[in-house]
């Protein structure tokens, strides 16, 4: 690589791979001979393994500790990444999930209690959402969207219809149109109204006999509740179309309002946002799909069912089902965590978490709107969007503000999304943060705005003192370096 390397503090990032650290004969603690697994079977285990790196225990521990310090997580500080609900998730849920979840389906004694817990979870989620049926297996939000849309397609086909179009508001998450496309639909983007929510009167113009569904996020990615949702549902149903709700923002509604009561026919939840598992980090996640009665027969198989005696089992014989969407039990550890989260908070606790999430966001919004531009005056719930409109004339952009926040020990908010807002900064503090931390965040944002007025060029150099400074994105895009070895020229 030339000395035009875009990485500012390059040496800190030069953590070698384990294979580069490897040296013959270096080892961790050795298993004593009587426990040598290769002696227990006829299989020659070592010959089956690829060449593993040889590193001592202390080198290995240091390697991973160093790597972990290059990362930023909720255990270190506030992570207000809008729409991602980066809340603190109690460790007790991890502990219980790690004891319960690693079951093998052949181990009947361990398997049936887990099935019973999953049935309880399914019942809880149905109650929270006001829906009739639930499939726990999809592995992510986007996977849930795809599953839900395939269910809707199958239901339409059972009605003897082929409808090809799904309407998606312009505030939608990128996964919405792509899931619909993968499910075989075409999508049409419809504009949200001037106040940041979809107007039933605007929807009317888009409805025809080819519309299979509307896929809407509620509250939407501006943090605004879709105020005309019941009228929207009525219009869709009158048109023979379904209402799909992206429930990734359910942290704003749990215990307070139920999508089922709003007329939603099908939705997904992000358990790895709202219910006890952190979002991000590459998974695993879980995106259960919830449906009203008419759609239930089409849910993926197997289905968890309970007979009159209370016995819970898996039912594979579902002739109308769209089929299987995941290996047995989905990402079961994430499911168990969600159940622990729900049961330990209880109804009142869940409601309290929702109220606090909304209160925290509104506290921050009301302080920061004095310094940063607020594009919509409409009341918001658990998150809100600001812009760089006031700082732009000083030469400071949303990117500069986000990078500068890192120097104060905060993860940046979501930036440049939703697309309907120019220079968006989408902030979601969640219920986890005490008021002292919210205040510290607001102080940091105000300090950055002040610096923008005085020494804007300083903000172009941020973040300083991080493992990786500002990168030259244009350079990176034009000189793609996709392998580790290229980053380490001899
Ligand atoms: C996170 C999110 C998704 C996608 O969820 P994944 O689990 O990342 O696939 C969809 N819609 C909204 C509004 C989201 O915030």
CSV table of C-alpha atoms and ligand atoms in Angstrom, one decimal:
chain,number,residue,atom,x,y,z
A,1,UNK,CA,0.0,0.0,0.0
A,2,UNK,CA,1.3,3.5,-0.8
A,3,UNK,CA,1.8,6.1,2.0
A,4,UNK,CA,-1.5,7.5,1.0
A,5,UNK,CA,-3.0,4.9,3.4
A,6,UNK,CA,-6.3,6.3,4.4
A,7,UNK,CA,-6.1,5.0,8.0
A,8,UNK,CA,-4.9,7.7,10.3
A,9,UNK,CA,-3.7,5.7,13.3
A,10,UNK,CA,-2.7,2.7,11.3
A,11,UNK,CA,-0.2,1.0,13.8
A,12,UNK,CA,-2.9,0.4,16.4
A,13,UNK,CA,-4.9,-1.6,13.9
A,14,UNK,CA,-2.0,-3.9,13.1
A,15,UNK,CA,-3.2,-6.7,15.3
A,16,UNK,CA,-2.0,-9.9,13.6
A,17,UNK,CA,-4.2,-12.9,12.8
A,18,UNK,CA,-3.8,-15.9,15.0
A,19,UNK,CA,-2.3,-17.8,12.1
A,20,UNK,CA,0.4,-15.1,11.8
A,21,UNK,CA,1.2,-15.4,15.5
A,22,UNK,CA,1.4,-19.2,15.1
A,23,UNK,CA,4.7,-21.0,15.9
A,24,UNK,CA,5.4,-24.7,16.1
A,25,UNK,CA,4.9,-26.2,19.6
A,26,UNK,CA,3.1,-23.3,21.1
A,27,UNK,CA,0.1,-24.6,23.1
A,28,UNK,CA,-2.5,-23.9,25.6
A,29,UNK,CA,-3.2,-26.2,28.5
A,30,UNK,CA,-3.0,-29.8,27.3
A,31,UNK,CA,-5.7,-32.3,28.0
A,32,UNK,CA,-4.2,-35.1,30.0
A,33,UNK,CA,-3.7,-38.4,28.1
A,34,UNK,CA,-6.6,-40.4,29.7
A,35,UNK,CA,-9.0,-37.8,28.2
A,36,UNK,CA,-7.5,-37.9,24.8
A,37,UNK,CA,-10.6,-38.0,22.6
A,38,UNK,CA,-8.7,-39.5,19.7
A,39,UNK,CA,-8.3,-42.7,21.8
A,40,UNK,CA,-12.0,-43.0,22.4
A,41,UNK,CA,-13.0,-43.5,18.8
A,42,UNK,CA,-11.7,-45.1,15.7
A,43,UNK,CA,-11.6,-41.7,14.0
A,44,UNK,CA,-8.3,-40.0,13.7
A,45,UNK,CA,-9.4,-36.5,14.9
A,46,UNK,CA,-6.2,-34.5,14.3
A,47,UNK,CA,-6.0,-35.6,10.7
A,48,UNK,CA,-9.6,-34.3,10.1
A,49,UNK,CA,-8.8,-30.9,11.4
A,50,UNK,CA,-7.4,-28.2,9.1
A,51,UNK,CA,-4.0,-26.8,10.1
A,52,UNK,CA,-4.9,-24.8,13.2
A,53,UNK,CA,-2.7,-22.0,14.4
A,54,UNK,CA,-0.4,-22.9,17.3
A,55,UNK,CA,-0.5,-20.1,19.9
A,56,UNK,CA,0.0,-20.1,23.6
A,57,UNK,CA,-2.9,-19.4,26.0
A,58,UNK,CA,-1.6,-16.0,27.1
A,59,UNK,CA,-1.0,-14.9,23.5
A,60,UNK,CA,-4.6,-15.9,22.6
A,61,UNK,CA,-6.1,-14.2,25.6
A,62,UNK,CA,-4.2,-11.0,24.8
A,63,UNK,CA,-5.1,-11.1,21.1
A,64,UNK,CA,-8.8,-11.2,21.8
A,65,UNK,CA,-8.6,-8.7,24.7
A,66,UNK,CA,-6.8,-6.3,22.3
A,67,UNK,CA,-9.4,-6.9,19.6
A,68,UNK,CA,-12.2,-6.3,22.1
A,69,UNK,CA,-10.7,-2.9,23.0
A,70,UNK,CA,-10.9,-1.8,19.4
A,71,UNK,CA,-14.7,-2.3,19.6
A,72,UNK,CA,-17.4,-0.1,21.1
A,73,UNK,CA,-20.4,-1.6,22.8
A,74,UNK,CA,-23.3,-0.7,25.1
A,75,UNK,CA,-21.3,-2.0,28.1
A,76,UNK,CA,-18.9,0.9,27.5
A,77,UNK,CA,-21.3,3.8,26.9
A,78,UNK,CA,-24.4,5.2,25.2
A,79,UNK,CA,-25.1,3.8,21.8
A,80,UNK,CA,-27.9,6.0,20.4
A,81,UNK,CA,-28.1,4.3,16.9
A,82,UNK,CA,-31.6,5.3,15.7
A,83,UNK,CA,-34.0,2.4,14.7
A,84,UNK,CA,-31.5,-0.1,16.2
A,85,UNK,CA,-32.7,0.0,19.8
A,86,UNK,CA,-29.2,-0.5,21.2
A,87,UNK,CA,-30.5,-0.9,24.8
A,88,UNK,CA,-28.7,-2.6,27.7
A,89,UNK,CA,-29.8,-6.2,27.9
A,90,UNK,CA,-29.6,-7.8,31.4
A,91,UNK,CA,-26.9,-10.5,31.7
A,92,UNK,CA,-29.3,-12.8,33.5
A,93,UNK,CA,-31.1,-13.5,30.2
A,94,UNK,CA,-27.7,-14.6,28.7
A,95,UNK,CA,-27.1,-16.9,31.7
A,96,UNK,CA,-30.4,-18.6,31.5
A,97,UNK,CA,-30.3,-18.9,27.7
A,98,UNK,CA,-26.9,-20.5,27.8
A,99,UNK,CA,-28.2,-23.2,30.2
A,100,UNK,CA,-31.4,-23.9,28.4
A,101,UNK,CA,-30.8,-23.4,24.8
A,102,UNK,CA,-28.1,-25.8,23.7
A,103,UNK,CA,-30.4,-28.8,23.3
A,104,UNK,CA,-30.3,-31.5,20.8
A,105,UNK,CA,-33.6,-32.5,19.3
A,106,UNK,CA,-32.8,-36.2,20.0
A,107,UNK,CA,-32.5,-35.5,23.7
A,108,UNK,CA,-36.2,-35.7,24.5
A,109,UNK,CA,-35.8,-34.9,28.2
A,110,UNK,CA,-34.1,-31.6,27.5
A,111,UNK,CA,-36.1,-30.8,24.3
A,112,UNK,CA,-39.6,-30.8,25.7
A,113,UNK,CA,-39.1,-28.1,28.4
A,114,UNK,CA,-37.5,-25.9,25.8
A,115,UNK,CA,-40.5,-26.4,23.5
A,116,UNK,CA,-42.8,-25.5,26.3
A,117,UNK,CA,-40.9,-22.3,26.9
A,118,UNK,CA,-41.1,-21.4,23.2
A,119,UNK,CA,-44.8,-22.0,23.3
A,120,UNK,CA,-45.0,-19.5,26.3
A,121,UNK,CA,-43.0,-17.0,24.3
A,122,UNK,CA,-45.2,-17.3,21.3
A,123,UNK,CA,-48.3,-16.7,23.5
A,124,UNK,CA,-46.6,-13.7,25.1
A,125,UNK,CA,-45.7,-12.2,21.8
A,126,UNK,CA,-49.2,-12.7,20.4
A,127,UNK,CA,-50.6,-11.0,23.5
A,128,UNK,CA,-48.2,-8.1,23.3
A,129,UNK,CA,-49.0,-7.5,19.6
A,130,UNK,CA,-52.7,-8.4,19.6
A,131,UNK,CA,-52.2,-11.0,17.0
A,132,UNK,CA,-53.6,-14.6,16.6
A,133,UNK,CA,-50.6,-16.7,15.4
A,134,UNK,CA,-46.9,-16.6,15.5
A,135,UNK,CA,-43.9,-18.2,13.9
A,136,UNK,CA,-40.6,-17.9,15.9
A,137,UNK,CA,-38.2,-19.2,13.3
A,138,UNK,CA,-37.1,-16.3,11.1
A,139,UNK,CA,-33.5,-15.3,11.9
A,140,UNK,CA,-33.7,-11.5,11.5
A,141,UNK,CA,-36.0,-8.6,10.8
A,142,UNK,CA,-35.5,-8.8,7.0
A,143,UNK,CA,-36.0,-12.6,7.2
A,144,UNK,CA,-39.3,-12.0,9.0
A,145,UNK,CA,-40.4,-9.5,6.3
A,146,UNK,CA,-39.6,-12.1,3.6
A,147,UNK,CA,-41.5,-14.8,5.5
A,148,UNK,CA,-44.5,-12.5,6.1
A,149,UNK,CA,-44.7,-11.5,2.5
A,150,UNK,CA,-44.5,-15.1,1.3
A,151,UNK,CA,-47.4,-15.9,3.8
A,152,UNK,CA,-49.4,-13.0,2.3
A,153,UNK,CA,-48.7,-14.3,-1.3
A,154,UNK,CA,-49.8,-17.8,-0.3
A,155,UNK,CA,-53.0,-16.4,1.3
A,156,UNK,CA,-53.8,-14.4,-1.8
A,157,UNK,CA,-53.3,-17.5,-4.0
A,158,UNK,CA,-55.6,-19.5,-1.7
A,159,UNK,CA,-58.2,-16.7,-2.5
A,160,UNK,CA,-57.5,-17.4,-6.1
A,161,UNK,CA,-55.7,-14.1,-6.6
A,162,UNK,CA,-52.4,-13.1,-7.9
A,163,UNK,CA,-51.6,-9.5,-6.8
A,164,UNK,CA,-48.1,-8.3,-7.7
A,165,UNK,CA,-47.6,-4.9,-6.0
A,166,UNK,CA,-46.6,-3.9,-2.5
A,167,UNK,CA,-46.8,-0.2,-1.4
A,168,UNK,CA,-43.9,1.1,0.8
A,169,UNK,CA,-43.8,4.6,2.3
A,170,UNK,CA,-40.7,6.7,1.5
A,171,UNK,CA,-39.6,6.6,5.1
A,172,UNK,CA,-39.1,2.8,5.0
A,173,UNK,CA,-36.0,0.8,6.0
A,174,UNK,CA,-34.1,-0.5,3.0
A,175,UNK,CA,-34.9,-4.1,3.9
A,176,UNK,CA,-38.7,-3.4,3.2
A,177,UNK,CA,-38.5,-3.0,-0.6
A,178,UNK,CA,-35.8,-5.6,-0.9
A,179,UNK,CA,-37.7,-8.3,1.0
A,180,UNK,CA,-40.8,-7.6,-1.1
A,181,UNK,CA,-38.8,-8.0,-4.2
A,182,UNK,CA,-37.2,-11.3,-3.1
A,183,UNK,CA,-40.7,-12.5,-2.3
A,184,UNK,CA,-41.6,-11.9,-6.0
A,185,UNK,CA,-43.5,-8.6,-5.7
A,186,UNK,CA,-42.8,-5.2,-7.3
A,187,UNK,CA,-42.8,-2.2,-4.9
A,188,UNK,CA,-44.1,1.3,-5.3
A,189,UNK,CA,-42.8,4.0,-3.0
A,190,UNK,CA,-45.5,6.3,-1.7
A,191,UNK,CA,-44.7,9.7,-0.1
A,192,UNK,CA,-45.4,10.3,3.6
A,193,UNK,CA,-47.3,13.5,4.3
A,194,UNK,CA,-45.9,16.9,5.2
A,195,UNK,CA,-46.1,16.1,8.9
A,196,UNK,CA,-44.0,12.9,8.5
A,197,UNK,CA,-46.8,10.3,8.5
A,198,UNK,CA,-48.8,8.6,5.8
A,199,UNK,CA,-52.2,10.2,5.0
A,200,UNK,CA,-55.1,7.9,4.2
A,201,UNK,CA,-56.2,10.3,1.5
A,202,UNK,CA,-52.7,10.0,-0.2
A,203,UNK,CA,-52.9,6.2,0.0
A,204,UNK,CA,-56.2,6.1,-1.9
A,205,UNK,CA,-54.6,7.2,-5.1
A,206,UNK,CA,-52.3,4.2,-5.1
A,207,UNK,CA,-54.9,1.5,-4.4
A,208,UNK,CA,-56.0,-0.8,-7.2
A,209,UNK,CA,-56.8,-4.5,-7.6
A,210,UNK,CA,-53.1,-5.3,-8.0
A,211,UNK,CA,-52.1,-4.1,-4.6
A,212,UNK,CA,-51.3,-7.1,-2.4
A,213,UNK,CA,-50.3,-5.1,0.7
A,214,UNK,CA,-48.9,-2.0,2.3
A,215,UNK,CA,-45.7,-2.5,4.3
A,216,UNK,CA,-45.4,0.2,6.9
A,217,UNK,CA,-43.1,0.8,9.8
A,218,UNK,CA,-44.9,2.0,12.9
A,219,UNK,CA,-43.7,4.2,14.6
A,220,UNK,CA,-41.9,5.1,11.4
A,221,UNK,CA,-38.2,5.9,11.0
A,222,UNK,CA,-38.8,9.5,11.9
A,223,UNK,CA,-40.0,8.2,15.3
A,224,UNK,CA,-43.5,9.4,14.4
A,225,UNK,CA,-46.6,7.3,15.1
A,226,UNK,CA,-48.6,6.6,12.0
A,227,UNK,CA,-51.7,8.5,13.1
A,228,UNK,CA,-54.0,7.4,10.4
A,229,UNK,CA,-53.1,3.7,10.7
A,230,UNK,CA,-56.7,2.5,11.5
A,231,UNK,CA,-58.1,4.3,8.5
A,232,UNK,CA,-55.3,3.1,6.3
A,233,UNK,CA,-56.1,-0.5,7.4
A,234,UNK,CA,-59.7,0.0,6.6
A,235,UNK,CA,-59.0,1.3,3.1
A,236,UNK,CA,-56.6,-1.6,2.5
A,237,UNK,CA,-59.1,-4.3,3.6
A,238,UNK,CA,-61.8,-2.7,1.6
A,239,UNK,CA,-59.5,-3.1,-1.4
A,240,UNK,CA,-58.8,-6.7,-0.6
A,241,UNK,CA,-55.2,-5.9,0.4
A,242,UNK,CA,-53.2,-6.8,3.6
A,243,UNK,CA,-51.5,-4.5,6.0
A,244,UNK,CA,-48.0,-5.5,6.9
A,245,UNK,CA,-46.3,-3.8,9.8
A,246,UNK,CA,-42.5,-3.7,10.2
A,247,UNK,CA,-42.3,-4.0,14.0
A,248,UNK,CA,-38.6,-3.2,14.4
A,249,UNK,CA,-39.6,0.0,16.3
A,250,UNK,CA,-41.9,-1.9,18.8
A,251,UNK,CA,-39.8,-0.5,21.7
A,252,UNK,CA,-42.0,2.5,21.4
A,253,UNK,CA,-45.3,0.5,21.7
A,254,UNK,CA,-44.9,-2.6,23.8
A,255,UNK,CA,-47.4,-2.6,26.7
A,256,UNK,CA,-49.1,0.6,25.4
A,257,UNK,CA,-50.5,-0.1,21.9
A,258,UNK,CA,-51.1,-3.3,19.9
A,259,UNK,CA,-50.7,-3.5,16.2
A,260,UNK,CA,-53.5,-6.1,16.0
A,261,UNK,CA,-55.9,-3.5,17.4
A,262,UNK,CA,-54.8,-1.1,14.7
A,263,UNK,CA,-55.9,-3.5,11.9
A,264,UNK,CA,-52.4,-5.0,11.1
A,265,UNK,CA,-52.7,-8.4,9.4
A,266,UNK,CA,-49.1,-9.5,9.5
A,267,UNK,CA,-45.9,-8.1,11.2
A,268,UNK,CA,-42.5,-9.1,12.5
A,269,UNK,CA,-40.6,-8.2,15.6
A,270,UNK,CA,-36.9,-7.8,16.1
A,271,UNK,CA,-36.2,-9.7,19.3
A,272,UNK,CA,-32.6,-8.5,18.8
A,273,UNK,CA,-33.7,-5.0,19.3
A,274,UNK,CA,-36.8,-4.9,21.5
A,275,UNK,CA,-36.6,-8.1,23.5
A,276,UNK,CA,-33.3,-8.9,25.3
A,277,UNK,CA,-30.7,-9.5,22.7
A,278,UNK,CA,-28.4,-6.8,21.3
A,279,UNK,CA,-28.8,-5.7,17.7
A,280,UNK,CA,-25.6,-5.5,15.6
A,281,UNK,CA,-22.4,-7.5,15.8
A,282,UNK,CA,-23.6,-9.8,13.0
A,283,UNK,CA,-26.1,-11.8,14.9
A,284,UNK,CA,-27.5,-14.2,15.7
A,285,UNK,CA,-30.9,-12.5,15.7
A,286,UNK,CA,-34.5,-13.4,15.6
A,287,UNK,CA,-37.5,-11.9,13.7
A,288,UNK,CA,-40.7,-13.8,14.6
A,289,UNK,CA,-43.7,-13.2,12.4
A,290,UNK,CA,-47.1,-12.6,13.8
A,291,UNK,CA,-50.4,-12.9,11.9
A,292,UNK,CA,-54.2,-12.7,12.2
A,293,UNK,CA,-56.3,-15.8,11.9
A,294,UNK,CA,-56.7,-15.8,8.1
A,295,UNK,CA,-53.0,-16.0,7.6
A,296,UNK,CA,-52.2,-18.6,10.3
A,297,UNK,CA,-52.5,-21.7,8.1
A,298,UNK,CA,-49.8,-20.4,5.8
A,299,UNK,CA,-47.1,-19.8,8.5
A,300,UNK,CA,-43.8,-21.8,8.1
A,301,UNK,CA,-43.6,-25.3,9.5
A,302,UNK,CA,-43.2,-26.8,11.9
A,303,UNK,CA,-45.7,-25.1,14.2
A,304,UNK,CA,-45.7,-25.3,18.0
A,305,UNK,CA,-49.0,-26.6,19.2
A,306,UNK,CA,-50.5,-27.5,22.6
A,307,UNK,CA,-53.1,-30.2,23.0
A,308,UNK,CA,-56.0,-30.3,25.6
A,309,UNK,CA,-53.8,-32.0,28.2
A,310,UNK,CA,-51.3,-29.0,27.9
A,311,UNK,CA,-48.7,-31.1,26.1
A,312,UNK,CA,-46.6,-29.0,23.7
A,313,UNK,CA,-45.3,-30.5,20.5
A,314,UNK,CA,-44.0,-29.6,17.0
A,315,UNK,CA,-46.5,-30.1,14.2
A,316,UNK,CA,-44.9,-30.7,10.8
A,317,UNK,CA,-48.1,-31.6,9.0
A,318,UNK,CA,-49.3,-28.2,7.8
A,319,UNK,CA,-50.5,-28.7,4.2
A,320,UNK,CA,-51.0,-24.9,3.5
A,321,UNK,CA,-47.7,-23.8,4.9
A,322,UNK,CA,-45.2,-21.9,2.9
A,323,UNK,CA,-42.6,-24.5,4.0
A,324,UNK,CA,-39.6,-24.3,6.3
A,325,UNK,CA,-37.6,-21.1,6.7
A,326,UNK,CA,-34.9,-22.2,9.3
A,327,UNK,CA,-33.4,-25.3,10.8
A,328,UNK,CA,-35.3,-26.7,13.8
A,329,UNK,CA,-36.2,-24.1,16.6
A,330,UNK,CA,-34.7,-21.1,14.8
A,331,UNK,CA,-32.1,-19.1,16.8
A,332,UNK,CA,-33.3,-20.7,20.0
A,333,UNK,CA,-30.9,-18.9,22.4
A,334,UNK,CA,-32.3,-15.5,21.2
A,335,UNK,CA,-35.9,-16.9,21.7
A,336,UNK,CA,-35.1,-18.0,25.3
A,337,UNK,CA,-33.5,-14.7,26.1
A,338,UNK,CA,-36.7,-12.9,24.9
A,339,UNK,CA,-38.8,-15.0,27.2
A,340,UNK,CA,-36.6,-14.3,30.2
A,341,UNK,CA,-36.7,-10.6,29.3
A,342,UNK,CA,-40.5,-10.6,29.1
A,343,UNK,CA,-41.1,-12.6,32.2
A,344,UNK,CA,-38.6,-10.7,34.3
A,345,UNK,CA,-40.1,-7.4,33.4
A,346,UNK,CA,-43.7,-8.5,33.5
A,347,UNK,CA,-46.6,-6.5,32.0
A,348,UNK,CA,-46.0,-3.4,34.1
A,349,UNK,CA,-42.2,-3.5,33.6
A,350,UNK,CA,-42.6,-3.8,29.8
A,351,UNK,CA,-44.9,-0.8,29.8
A,352,UNK,CA,-42.5,1.1,32.0
A,353,UNK,CA,-39.6,0.4,29.6
A,354,UNK,CA,-41.6,1.8,26.7
A,355,UNK,CA,-42.6,5.0,28.6
A,356,UNK,CA,-39.0,5.6,29.6
A,357,UNK,CA,-37.7,5.0,26.1
A,358,UNK,CA,-40.1,7.7,24.8
A,359,UNK,CA,-39.4,10.0,27.8
A,360,UNK,CA,-35.6,9.8,27.3
A,361,UNK,CA,-35.9,10.5,23.5
A,362,UNK,CA,-38.2,13.5,24.1
A,363,UNK,CA,-36.0,14.9,26.8
A,364,UNK,CA,-33.1,14.9,24.4
A,365,UNK,CA,-35.1,16.2,21.5
A,366,UNK,CA,-36.4,19.1,23.5
A,367,UNK,CA,-32.9,20.1,24.6
A,368,UNK,CA,-31.2,19.6,21.3
A,369,UNK,CA,-33.8,21.3,19.1
A,370,UNK,CA,-32.5,24.6,20.4
A,371,UNK,CA,-29.1,24.0,18.7
A,372,UNK,CA,-29.8,21.6,15.9
A,373,UNK,CA,-32.5,21.8,13.2
A,374,UNK,CA,-35.6,19.7,13.7
A,375,UNK,CA,-37.2,18.9,10.4
A,376,UNK,CA,-40.6,17.8,11.7
A,377,UNK,CA,-42.5,19.4,14.5
A,378,UNK,CA,-44.9,16.4,14.8
A,379,UNK,CA,-44.6,14.7,18.3
A,380,UNK,CA,-42.3,11.7,18.3
A,381,UNK,CA,-42.0,8.5,20.4
A,382,UNK,CA,-38.8,6.6,21.1
A,383,UNK,CA,-36.5,8.3,18.6
A,384,UNK,CA,-36.2,11.6,16.7
A,385,UNK,CA,-34.3,13.0,13.7
A,386,UNK,CA,-32.2,16.2,13.7
A,387,UNK,CA,-30.3,17.6,10.8
A,388,UNK,CA,-27.0,19.5,10.1
A,389,UNK,CA,-28.9,22.5,8.5
A,390,UNK,CA,-27.6,25.0,11.1
A,391,UNK,CA,-24.0,23.7,11.0
A,392,UNK,CA,-23.8,23.2,7.2
A,393,UNK,CA,-23.2,27.0,6.5
A,394,UNK,CA,-20.2,26.8,8.9
A,395,UNK,CA,-18.7,23.9,6.9
A,396,UNK,CA,-19.7,21.2,9.4
A,397,UNK,CA,-21.7,18.2,8.2
A,398,UNK,CA,-23.6,15.4,9.8
A,399,UNK,CA,-20.6,13.1,9.3
A,400,UNK,CA,-18.4,15.6,11.2
A,401,UNK,CA,-20.8,15.7,14.1
A,402,UNK,CA,-21.1,11.9,14.2
A,403,UNK,CA,-17.3,11.4,14.2
A,404,UNK,CA,-16.8,14.1,16.8
A,405,UNK,CA,-19.2,12.4,19.2
A,406,UNK,CA,-16.8,9.5,19.4
A,407,UNK,CA,-14.2,11.7,21.1
A,408,UNK,CA,-16.8,12.2,23.9
A,409,UNK,CA,-17.2,8.4,24.3
A,410,UNK,CA,-20.5,8.0,22.5
A,411,UNK,CA,-21.3,5.8,19.6
A,412,UNK,CA,-22.6,8.0,16.8
A,413,UNK,CA,-26.3,8.1,16.0
A,414,UNK,CA,-27.7,6.7,12.7
A,415,UNK,CA,-26.7,9.2,9.9
A,416,UNK,CA,-28.1,10.1,6.6
A,417,UNK,CA,-31.2,8.0,7.2
A,418,UNK,CA,-34.2,8.2,6.7
A,419,UNK,CA,-33.5,9.3,3.1
A,420,UNK,CA,-36.4,11.8,3.2
A,421,UNK,CA,-34.4,14.0,5.5
A,422,UNK,CA,-31.2,15.7,4.2
A,423,UNK,CA,-28.3,15.3,6.6
A,424,UNK,CA,-30.3,13.3,9.0
A,425,UNK,CA,-29.0,12.4,12.5
A,426,UNK,CA,-31.4,9.8,13.9
A,427,UNK,CA,-31.1,9.5,17.7
A,428,UNK,CA,-32.6,6.7,19.9
A,429,UNK,CA,-31.3,6.8,23.5
A,430,UNK,CA,-33.5,3.8,24.7
A,431,UNK,CA,-34.8,3.3,28.2
A,432,UNK,CA,-31.4,2.2,29.4
A,433,UNK,CA,-29.8,5.6,30.0
A,434,UNK,CA,-30.0,7.6,33.2
A,435,UNK,CA,-30.7,11.3,33.0
A,436,UNK,CA,-27.0,12.0,33.8
A,437,UNK,CA,-25.9,10.2,30.7
A,438,UNK,CA,-28.5,11.9,28.5
A,439,UNK,CA,-27.3,15.2,29.8
A,440,UNK,CA,-23.7,14.3,29.1
A,441,UNK,CA,-24.8,13.4,25.5
A,442,UNK,CA,-26.7,16.7,25.1
A,443,UNK,CA,-23.6,18.6,26.5
A,444,UNK,CA,-21.4,16.9,23.9
A,445,UNK,CA,-23.7,17.7,21.0
A,446,UNK,CA,-23.8,21.4,22.1
A,447,UNK,CA,-20.1,21.5,22.5
A,448,UNK,CA,-19.7,20.2,19.0
A,449,UNK,CA,-22.2,22.9,17.7
A,450,UNK,CA,-20.2,25.5,19.5
A,451,UNK,CA,-16.9,24.3,18.0
A,452,UNK,CA,-18.6,24.3,14.5
A,453,UNK,CA,-19.1,28.1,15.0
A,454,UNK,CA,-15.5,28.7,16.2
A,455,UNK,CA,-13.1,26.2,14.6
A,456,UNK,CA,-14.9,24.1,12.1
A,457,UNK,CA,-11.7,22.8,10.6
A,458,UNK,CA,-11.0,20.9,13.9
A,459,UNK,CA,-14.1,18.9,13.3
A,460,UNK,CA,-12.9,17.6,10.0
A,461,UNK,CA,-10.1,15.8,11.8
A,462,UNK,CA,-12.2,13.9,14.3
A,463,UNK,CA,-12.2,11.3,15.8
A,464,UNK,CA,-8.7,11.7,17.3
A,465,UNK,CA,-7.3,9.1,19.7
A,466,UNK,CA,-9.4,6.2,18.2
A,467,UNK,CA,-7.9,3.0,16.8
A,468,UNK,CA,-9.0,4.2,13.4
A,469,UNK,CA,-9.4,7.9,12.5
A,470,UNK,CA,-11.2,9.4,9.5
A,471,UNK,CA,-10.9,7.3,6.5
A,472,UNK,CA,-10.9,8.5,2.9
A,473,UNK,CA,-14.0,6.8,1.6
A,474,UNK,CA,-13.5,7.9,-2.0
A,475,UNK,CA,-10.0,6.5,-2.0
A,476,UNK,CA,-11.3,3.3,-0.4
A,477,UNK,CA,-14.0,2.9,-3.0
A,478,UNK,CA,-11.6,3.4,-5.9
A,479,UNK,CA,-8.8,1.2,-4.5
A,480,UNK,CA,-10.7,-1.8,-3.1
A,481,UNK,CA,-8.6,-3.8,-0.7
A,482,UNK,CA,-10.5,-6.9,0.3
A,483,UNK,CA,-8.0,-9.2,1.8
A,484,UNK,CA,-5.9,-9.1,4.9
A,485,UNK,CA,-2.6,-9.8,3.2
A,486,UNK,CA,-3.0,-6.7,1.0
A,487,UNK,CA,-3.3,-4.6,4.1
A,488,UNK,CA,0.0,-6.1,5.3
A,489,UNK,CA,2.4,-5.6,2.4
A,490,UNK,CA,5.7,-7.3,2.9
B,1,LIG,C1,-33.4,-3.1,11.9
B,1,LIG,C2,-34.6,-2.9,11.1
B,1,LIG,C3,-35.0,-3.8,10.1
B,1,LIG,C4,-34.2,-5.0,9.7
B,1,LIG,O1,-33.9,-5.9,10.7
B,1,LIG,P1,-32.6,-6.9,10.6
B,1,LIG,O2,-32.7,-7.8,11.8
B,1,LIG,O3,-31.4,-6.0,10.6
B,1,LIG,O4,-32.7,-7.6,9.3
B,1,LIG,C5,-36.1,-3.6,9.4
B,1,LIG,N1,-36.8,-2.4,9.6
B,1,LIG,C6,-36.5,-1.5,10.5
B,1,LIG,C7,-37.3,-0.3,10.7
B,1,LIG,C8,-35.4,-1.7,11.3
B,1,LIG,O5,-35.0,-0.8,12.2
